mmCIF file with all atom_site columns, C-alpha atoms in Angstrom:
data_model
loop_
_atom_site.group_PDB
_atom_site.id
_atom_site.type_symbol
_atom_site.label_atom_id
_atom_site.label_alt_id
_atom_site.label_comp_id
_atom_site.label_asym_id
_atom_site.label_entity_id
_atom_site.label_seq_id
_atom_site.pdbx_PDB_ins_code
_atom_site.Cartn_x
_atom_site.Cartn_y
_atom_site.Cartn_z
_atom_site.occupancy
_atom_site.B_iso_or_equiv
_atom_site.pdbx_formal_charge
_atom_site.auth_seq_id
_atom_site.auth_comp_id
_atom_site.auth_asym_id
_atom_site.auth_atom_id
_atom_site.pdbx_PDB_model_num
ATOM 1   C CA . MET A 1 1   ? -5.816  -0.446  12.999  1.00 0.00 ? 1   MET A CA 1
ATOM 2   C CA . ASP A 1 2   ? -6.764  -2.380  16.142  1.00 0.00 ? 2   ASP A CA 1
ATOM 3   C CA . ARG A 1 3   ? -10.265 -3.196  14.847  1.00 0.00 ? 3   ARG A CA 1
ATOM 4   C CA . ALA A 1 4   ? -8.909  -4.321  11.477  1.00 0.00 ? 4   ALA A CA 1
ATOM 5   C CA . LEU A 1 5   ? -6.205  -6.471  13.105  1.00 0.00 ? 5   LEU A CA 1
ATOM 6   C CA . SER A 1 6   ? -8.792  -8.116  15.333  1.00 0.00 ? 6   SER A CA 1
ATOM 7   C CA . ALA A 1 7   ? -11.195 -8.772  12.446  1.00 0.00 ? 7   ALA A CA 1
ATOM 8   C CA . PHE A 1 8   ? -8.516  -10.278 10.198  1.00 0.00 ? 8   PHE A CA 1
ATOM 9   C CA . MET A 1 9   ? -7.090  -12.394 13.055  1.00 0.00 ? 9   MET A CA 1
ATOM 10  C CA . THR A 1 10  ? -10.603 -13.774 13.586  1.00 0.00 ? 10  THR A CA 1
ATOM 11  C CA . LEU A 1 11  ? -10.430 -14.931 9.952   1.00 0.00 ? 11  LEU A CA 1
ATOM 12  C CA . GLY A 1 12  ? -7.121  -16.705 10.626  1.00 0.00 ? 12  GLY A CA 1
ATOM 13  C CA . TYR A 1 13  ? -4.601  -14.085 9.450   1.00 0.00 ? 13  TYR A CA 1
ATOM 14  C CA . THR A 1 14  ? -1.323  -13.800 11.331  1.00 0.00 ? 14  THR A CA 1
ATOM 15  C CA . PHE A 1 15  ? 0.512   -10.482 11.538  1.00 0.00 ? 15  PHE A CA 1
ATOM 16  C CA . GLY A 1 16  ? 4.084   -9.331  11.804  1.00 0.00 ? 16  GLY A CA 1
ATOM 17  C CA . PRO A 1 17  ? 5.291   -6.337  13.783  1.00 0.00 ? 17  PRO A CA 1
ATOM 18  C CA . LEU A 1 18  ? 3.929   -2.848  13.277  1.00 0.00 ? 18  LEU A CA 1
ATOM 19  C CA . VAL A 1 19  ? 6.138   -0.685  11.027  1.00 0.00 ? 19  VAL A CA 1
ATOM 20  C CA . GLU A 1 20  ? 6.210   3.096   11.365  1.00 0.00 ? 20  GLU A CA 1
ATOM 21  C CA . ASP A 1 21  ? 6.985   5.078   8.215   1.00 0.00 ? 21  ASP A CA 1
ATOM 22  C CA . VAL A 1 22  ? 7.600   8.552   9.610   1.00 0.00 ? 22  VAL A CA 1
ATOM 23  C CA . ASP A 1 23  ? 8.353   10.020  6.158   1.00 0.00 ? 23  ASP A CA 1
ATOM 24  C CA . ARG A 1 24  ? 4.860   9.113   4.936   1.00 0.00 ? 24  ARG A CA 1
ATOM 25  C CA . ASN A 1 25  ? 3.174   9.549   8.338   1.00 0.00 ? 25  ASN A CA 1
ATOM 26  C CA . ILE A 1 26  ? 1.710   6.029   8.305   1.00 0.00 ? 26  ILE A CA 1
ATOM 27  C CA . LYS A 1 27  ? 1.918   2.856   10.310  1.00 0.00 ? 27  LYS A CA 1
ATOM 28  C CA . ILE A 1 28  ? 1.724   -0.463  8.522   1.00 0.00 ? 28  ILE A CA 1
ATOM 29  C CA . CYS A 1 29  ? 1.146   -4.061  9.537   1.00 0.00 ? 29  CYS A CA 1
ATOM 30  C CA . PHE A 1 30  ? 1.438   -7.042  7.184   1.00 0.00 ? 30  PHE A CA 1
ATOM 31  C CA . GLY A 1 31  ? -0.735  -10.124 7.573   1.00 0.00 ? 31  GLY A CA 1
ATOM 32  C CA . GLN A 1 32  ? -0.777  -13.526 5.879   1.00 0.00 ? 32  GLN A CA 1
ATOM 33  C CA . LYS A 1 33  ? -3.156  -16.412 5.378   1.00 0.00 ? 33  LYS A CA 1
ATOM 34  C CA . ASP A 1 34  ? -3.262  -19.217 2.799   1.00 0.00 ? 34  ASP A CA 1
ATOM 35  C CA . GLY A 1 35  ? -0.630  -17.574 0.600   1.00 0.00 ? 35  GLY A CA 1
ATOM 36  C CA . TYR A 1 36  ? -2.349  -14.179 0.580   1.00 0.00 ? 36  TYR A CA 1
ATOM 37  C CA . ARG A 1 37  ? -0.627  -11.163 2.071   1.00 0.00 ? 37  ARG A CA 1
ATOM 38  C CA . ILE A 1 38  ? -2.444  -8.030  3.172   1.00 0.00 ? 38  ILE A CA 1
ATOM 39  C CA . GLU A 1 39  ? -1.184  -4.664  4.352   1.00 0.00 ? 39  GLU A CA 1
ATOM 40  C CA . LEU A 1 40  ? -3.082  -2.602  6.907   1.00 0.00 ? 40  LEU A CA 1
ATOM 41  C CA . VAL A 1 41  ? -2.253  1.110   6.798   1.00 0.00 ? 41  VAL A CA 1
ATOM 42  C CA . CYS A 1 42  ? -3.308  4.030   8.979   1.00 0.00 ? 42  CYS A CA 1
ATOM 43  C CA . PRO A 1 43  ? -1.999  7.512   9.825   1.00 0.00 ? 43  PRO A CA 1
ATOM 44  C CA . LEU A 1 44  ? 0.660   7.796   12.523  1.00 0.00 ? 44  LEU A CA 1
ATOM 45  C CA . ASP A 1 45  ? -0.430  11.284  13.535  1.00 0.00 ? 45  ASP A CA 1
ATOM 46  C CA . ARG A 1 46  ? -3.951  12.332  12.531  1.00 0.00 ? 46  ARG A CA 1
ATOM 47  C CA . LYS A 1 47  ? -2.950  16.012  12.851  1.00 0.00 ? 47  LYS A CA 1
ATOM 48  C CA . GLN A 1 48  ? -0.549  15.633  9.898   1.00 0.00 ? 48  GLN A CA 1
ATOM 49  C CA . GLU A 1 49  ? -1.245  14.637  6.288   1.00 0.00 ? 49  GLU A CA 1
ATOM 50  C CA . SER A 1 50  ? -0.827  11.027  5.186   1.00 0.00 ? 50  SER A CA 1
ATOM 51  C CA . PRO A 1 51  ? -1.403  9.204   1.871   1.00 0.00 ? 51  PRO A CA 1
ATOM 52  C CA . VAL A 1 52  ? -4.477  7.416   3.261   1.00 0.00 ? 52  VAL A CA 1
ATOM 53  C CA . ASP A 1 53  ? -6.366  10.492  4.500   1.00 0.00 ? 53  ASP A CA 1
ATOM 54  C CA . ILE A 1 54  ? -8.538  10.934  1.409   1.00 0.00 ? 54  ILE A CA 1
ATOM 55  C CA . TYR A 1 55  ? -9.615  7.275   1.452   1.00 0.00 ? 55  TYR A CA 1
ATOM 56  C CA . LEU A 1 56  ? -10.454 7.335   5.138   1.00 0.00 ? 56  LEU A CA 1
ATOM 57  C CA . LYS A 1 57  ? -12.401 10.581  4.707   1.00 0.00 ? 57  LYS A CA 1
ATOM 58  C CA . ASN A 1 58  ? -14.327 9.659   1.552   1.00 0.00 ? 58  ASN A CA 1
ATOM 59  C CA . VAL A 1 59  ? -14.703 5.875   1.727   1.00 0.00 ? 59  VAL A CA 1
ATOM 60  C CA . GLY A 1 60  ? -13.748 4.720   5.205   1.00 0.00 ? 60  GLY A CA 1
ATOM 61  C CA . PRO A 1 61  ? -11.456 1.944   6.396   1.00 0.00 ? 61  PRO A CA 1
ATOM 62  C CA . VAL A 1 62  ? -11.722 -0.404  3.396   1.00 0.00 ? 62  VAL A CA 1
ATOM 63  C CA . PRO A 1 63  ? -9.330  -2.106  0.965   1.00 0.00 ? 63  PRO A CA 1
ATOM 64  C CA . TYR A 1 64  ? -8.204  0.504   -1.525  1.00 0.00 ? 64  TYR A CA 1
ATOM 65  C CA . HIS A 1 65  ? -5.361  -0.836  -3.634  1.00 0.00 ? 65  HIS A CA 1
ATOM 66  C CA . ILE A 1 66  ? -3.714  -3.937  -5.043  1.00 0.00 ? 66  ILE A CA 1
ATOM 67  C CA . CYS A 1 67  ? 0.029   -4.454  -4.708  1.00 0.00 ? 67  CYS A CA 1
ATOM 68  C CA . TYR A 1 68  ? 2.307   -6.356  -7.082  1.00 0.00 ? 68  TYR A CA 1
ATOM 69  C CA . THR A 1 69  ? 6.019   -7.098  -6.969  1.00 0.00 ? 69  THR A CA 1
ATOM 70  C CA . SER A 1 70  ? 8.382   -6.210  -9.788  1.00 0.00 ? 70  SER A CA 1
ATOM 71  C CA . ASP A 1 71  ? 11.903  -7.274  -10.670 1.00 0.00 ? 71  ASP A CA 1
ATOM 72  C CA . CYS A 1 72  ? 12.199  -4.330  -13.118 1.00 0.00 ? 72  CYS A CA 1
ATOM 73  C CA . LEU A 1 73  ? 10.267  -1.400  -11.702 1.00 0.00 ? 73  LEU A CA 1
ATOM 74  C CA . GLU A 1 74  ? 10.929  1.170   -14.447 1.00 0.00 ? 74  GLU A CA 1
ATOM 75  C CA . GLU A 1 75  ? 10.017  -1.256  -17.249 1.00 0.00 ? 75  GLU A CA 1
ATOM 76  C CA . ASP A 1 76  ? 6.798   -2.289  -15.505 1.00 0.00 ? 76  ASP A CA 1
ATOM 77  C CA . ILE A 1 77  ? 5.835   1.346   -14.911 1.00 0.00 ? 77  ILE A CA 1
ATOM 78  C CA . GLU A 1 78  ? 6.463   2.197   -18.574 1.00 0.00 ? 78  GLU A CA 1
ATOM 79  C CA . ASP A 1 79  ? 4.433   -0.847  -19.681 1.00 0.00 ? 79  ASP A CA 1
ATOM 80  C CA . LEU A 1 80  ? 1.510   0.108   -17.456 1.00 0.00 ? 80  LEU A CA 1
ATOM 81  C CA . GLN A 1 81  ? 1.647   3.719   -18.650 1.00 0.00 ? 81  GLN A CA 1
ATOM 82  C CA . ARG A 1 82  ? 1.428   2.494   -22.267 1.00 0.00 ? 82  ARG A CA 1
ATOM 83  C CA . LYS A 1 83  ? -1.684  0.573   -21.162 1.00 0.00 ? 83  LYS A CA 1
ATOM 84  C CA . GLY A 1 84  ? -3.322  3.721   -19.825 1.00 0.00 ? 84  GLY A CA 1
ATOM 85  C CA . PHE A 1 85  ? -2.230  3.757   -16.187 1.00 0.00 ? 85  PHE A CA 1
ATOM 86  C CA . ARG A 1 86  ? -1.153  7.087   -14.709 1.00 0.00 ? 86  ARG A CA 1
ATOM 87  C CA . LEU A 1 87  ? 1.857   7.307   -12.385 1.00 0.00 ? 87  LEU A CA 1
ATOM 88  C CA . VAL A 1 88  ? 0.551   9.101   -9.279  1.00 0.00 ? 88  VAL A CA 1
ATOM 89  C CA . ILE A 1 89  ? 3.463   8.532   -6.869  1.00 0.00 ? 89  ILE A CA 1
ATOM 90  C CA . PRO A 1 90  ? 6.883   7.994   -8.468  1.00 0.00 ? 90  PRO A CA 1
ATOM 91  C CA . PRO A 1 91  ? 9.300   5.321   -7.215  1.00 0.00 ? 91  PRO A CA 1
ATOM 92  C CA . ALA A 1 92  ? 10.698  5.989   -3.759  1.00 0.00 ? 92  ALA A CA 1
ATOM 93  C CA . GLY A 1 93  ? 12.164  3.889   -0.958  1.00 0.00 ? 93  GLY A CA 1
ATOM 94  C CA . ALA A 1 94  ? 9.648   2.553   1.572   1.00 0.00 ? 94  ALA A CA 1
ATOM 95  C CA . VAL A 1 95  ? 10.417  1.751   5.188   1.00 0.00 ? 95  VAL A CA 1
ATOM 96  C CA . ALA A 1 96  ? 7.818   -1.044  5.229   1.00 0.00 ? 96  ALA A CA 1
ATOM 97  C CA . PHE A 1 97  ? 9.711   -2.850  2.471   1.00 0.00 ? 97  PHE A CA 1
ATOM 98  C CA . GLY A 1 98  ? 13.213  -2.453  3.891   1.00 0.00 ? 98  GLY A CA 1
ATOM 99  C CA . GLY A 1 99  ? 13.968  0.574   1.716   1.00 0.00 ? 99  GLY A CA 1
ATOM 100 C CA . ARG A 1 100 ? 12.933  -1.108  -1.536  1.00 0.00 ? 100 ARG A CA 1
ATOM 101 C CA . ARG A 1 101 ? 11.293  1.294   -3.942  1.00 0.00 ? 101 ARG A CA 1
ATOM 102 C CA . VAL A 1 102 ? 7.540   1.433   -4.426  1.00 0.00 ? 102 VAL A CA 1
ATOM 103 C CA . ALA A 1 103 ? 5.451   3.293   -7.003  1.00 0.00 ? 103 ALA A CA 1
ATOM 104 C CA . PHE A 1 104 ? 1.722   3.921   -7.267  1.00 0.00 ? 104 PHE A CA 1
ATOM 105 C CA . LEU A 1 105 ? -0.262  4.009   -10.494 1.00 0.00 ? 105 LEU A CA 1
ATOM 106 C CA . SER A 1 106 ? -3.938  4.625   -11.117 1.00 0.00 ? 106 SER A CA 1
ATOM 107 C CA . SER A 1 107 ? -6.516  3.437   -13.619 1.00 0.00 ? 107 SER A CA 1
ATOM 108 C CA . LEU A 1 108 ? -10.205 4.320   -13.820 1.00 0.00 ? 108 LEU A CA 1
ATOM 109 C CA . GLY A 1 109 ? -11.155 0.655   -14.181 1.00 0.00 ? 109 GLY A CA 1
ATOM 110 C CA . LEU A 1 110 ? -8.849  -0.785  -11.538 1.00 0.00 ? 110 LEU A CA 1
ATOM 111 C CA . GLY A 1 111 ? -8.201  2.051   -9.122  1.00 0.00 ? 111 GLY A CA 1
ATOM 112 C CA . LEU A 1 112 ? -4.907  2.352   -7.288  1.00 0.00 ? 112 LEU A CA 1
ATOM 113 C CA . MET A 1 113 ? -2.050  -0.102  -7.835  1.00 0.00 ? 113 MET A CA 1
ATOM 114 C CA . GLU A 1 114 ? 1.213   -0.303  -5.902  1.00 0.00 ? 114 GLU A CA 1
ATOM 115 C CA . ILE A 1 115 ? 4.331   -1.910  -7.366  1.00 0.00 ? 115 ILE A CA 1
ATOM 116 C CA . VAL A 1 116 ? 7.132   -3.005  -5.039  1.00 0.00 ? 116 VAL A CA 1
ATOM 117 C CA . GLU A 1 117 ? 10.633  -3.594  -6.315  1.00 0.00 ? 117 GLU A CA 1
ATOM 118 C CA . ILE A 1 118 ? 11.997  -7.029  -5.417  1.00 0.00 ? 118 ILE A CA 1
#
């Protein structure tokens, strides 16, 4: 996390406070620059499982998903499923988003997509 924060700050990104999501065993930090928002994620405790373990093990610390906002989460999930996306993590509240629900879908062509309820 520290190396990524430093690298993105060198590019002009500014970051908010670190958020710990104990339920998912991750820590998260959001950054912004020129209207773009990024989310850095890493395990809280490397001795316990986290959703990012497989990416860190197989690919390394790289961008691995795109996140969109939704004002109708269930409808957007259903629409994406009709278009061939597979729901891999159903909607659940997320500490990093103030308890708003997030869902993750996957597509062979796009990879992993996160949808955050607004």
